[in-house]
Short mmCIF file of C-alpha atoms in Angstrom, two decimals:
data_model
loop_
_atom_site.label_atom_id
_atom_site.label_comp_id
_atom_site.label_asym_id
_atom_site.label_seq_id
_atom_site.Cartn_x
_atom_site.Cartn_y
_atom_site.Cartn_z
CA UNK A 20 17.28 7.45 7.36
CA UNK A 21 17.75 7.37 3.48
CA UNK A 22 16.24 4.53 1.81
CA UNK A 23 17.04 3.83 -1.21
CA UNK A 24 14.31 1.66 -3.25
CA UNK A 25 14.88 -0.08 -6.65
CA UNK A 26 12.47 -2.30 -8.73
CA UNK A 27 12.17 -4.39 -11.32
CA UNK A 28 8.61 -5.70 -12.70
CA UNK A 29 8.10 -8.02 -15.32
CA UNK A 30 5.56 -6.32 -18.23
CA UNK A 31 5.23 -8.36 -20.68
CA UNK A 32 1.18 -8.59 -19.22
CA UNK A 33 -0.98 -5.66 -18.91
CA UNK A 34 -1.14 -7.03 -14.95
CA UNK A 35 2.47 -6.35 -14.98
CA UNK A 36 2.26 -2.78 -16.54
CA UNK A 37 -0.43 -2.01 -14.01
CA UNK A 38 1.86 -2.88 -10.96
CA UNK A 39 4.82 -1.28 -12.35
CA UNK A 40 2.38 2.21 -12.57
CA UNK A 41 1.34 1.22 -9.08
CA UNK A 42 4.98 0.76 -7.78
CA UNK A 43 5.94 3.61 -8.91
CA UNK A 44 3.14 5.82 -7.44
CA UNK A 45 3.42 4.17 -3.98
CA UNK A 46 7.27 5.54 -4.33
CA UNK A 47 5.92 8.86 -5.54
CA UNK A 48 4.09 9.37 -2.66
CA UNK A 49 7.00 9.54 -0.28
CA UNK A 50 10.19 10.15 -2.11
CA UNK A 51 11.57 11.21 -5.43
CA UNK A 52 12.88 9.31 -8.42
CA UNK A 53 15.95 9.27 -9.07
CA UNK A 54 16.56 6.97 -11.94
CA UNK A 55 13.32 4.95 -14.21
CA UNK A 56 12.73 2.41 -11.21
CA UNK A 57 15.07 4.09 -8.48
CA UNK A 58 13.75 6.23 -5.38
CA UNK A 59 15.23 8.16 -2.53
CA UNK A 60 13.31 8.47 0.51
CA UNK A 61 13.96 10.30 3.51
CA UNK A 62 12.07 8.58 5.98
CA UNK A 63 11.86 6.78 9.45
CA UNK A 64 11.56 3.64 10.70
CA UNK A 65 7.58 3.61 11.32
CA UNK A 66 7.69 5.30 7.35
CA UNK A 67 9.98 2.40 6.05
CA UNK A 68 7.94 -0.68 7.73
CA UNK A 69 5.33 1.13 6.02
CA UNK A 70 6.50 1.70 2.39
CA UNK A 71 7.67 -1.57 2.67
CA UNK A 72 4.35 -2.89 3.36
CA UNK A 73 3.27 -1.21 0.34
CA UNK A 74 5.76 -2.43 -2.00
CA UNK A 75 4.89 -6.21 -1.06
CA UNK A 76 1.43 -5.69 -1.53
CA UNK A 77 1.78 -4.73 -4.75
CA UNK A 78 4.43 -6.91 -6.41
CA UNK A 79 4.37 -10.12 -8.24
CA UNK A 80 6.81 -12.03 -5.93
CA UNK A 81 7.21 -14.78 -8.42
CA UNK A 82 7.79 -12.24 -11.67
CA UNK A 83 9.29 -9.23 -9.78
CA UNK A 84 12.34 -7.56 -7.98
CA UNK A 85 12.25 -5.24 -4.91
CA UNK A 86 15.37 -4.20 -3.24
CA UNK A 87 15.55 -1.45 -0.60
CA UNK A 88 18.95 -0.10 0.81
CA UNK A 89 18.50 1.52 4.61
CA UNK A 90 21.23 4.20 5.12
CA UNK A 91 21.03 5.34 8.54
CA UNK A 92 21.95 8.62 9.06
CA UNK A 93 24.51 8.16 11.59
CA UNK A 94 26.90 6.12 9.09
CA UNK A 95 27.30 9.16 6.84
CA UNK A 96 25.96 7.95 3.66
CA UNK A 97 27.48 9.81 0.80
CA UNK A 98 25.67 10.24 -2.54
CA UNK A 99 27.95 11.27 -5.71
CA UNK A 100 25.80 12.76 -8.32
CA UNK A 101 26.41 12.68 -12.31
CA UNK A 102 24.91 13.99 -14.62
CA UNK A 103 21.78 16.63 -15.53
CA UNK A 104 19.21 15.48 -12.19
CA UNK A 105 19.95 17.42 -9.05
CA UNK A 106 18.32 16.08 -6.20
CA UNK A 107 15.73 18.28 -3.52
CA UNK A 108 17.10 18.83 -0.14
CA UNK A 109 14.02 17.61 1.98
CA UNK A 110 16.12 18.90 4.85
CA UNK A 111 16.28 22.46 3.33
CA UNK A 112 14.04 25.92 3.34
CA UNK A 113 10.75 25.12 1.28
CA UNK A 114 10.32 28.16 -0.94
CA UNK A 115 7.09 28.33 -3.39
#
């Protein structure tokens, strides 16, 4: 499924800046950015209990924002890009 993950941390404190690097490296880890605070991950459901997992552990419930969109695969999910960032094909030939 695509998951779509978007985030919003408060950092006005040097806590906050921490998280928000921390966020963003748990999202790193098993998708790709797609905007400042917006990922795409390709993953399944054992992958998304577990990013989400993540993502709580790390945020500031009180001072922060987590959203994540499931698109199952079976609904079709269309994504219209715009713009200079073209986006990997995880479910293309690797070539290095």
């Amino acid at each position: 499924m695509l998951v779509i993950v978007c985030y919003d941390v408060n950092t006005e404190t040097k806590a906050g800046r921490r998280r928000l690097r921390r966020i963003a490296k748990v999202c790193e880890g098993i998708g790709q950015r797609v905007q400042k605070s917006v990922f795409e991950c390709q993953v399944n459901l054992m992958q998304f209990e577990a990013l989400e997992r993540e993502l709580l552990a790390e945020i500031e419930l009180a001072e922060d924002n987590l959203r994540l969109y499931r698109l199952p695969d079976s609904r079709g999910a269309e994504v219209r890009e715009h713009g200079t960032f073209r986006a990997t094909d995880f479910n293309g030939p690797l070539v290095l």
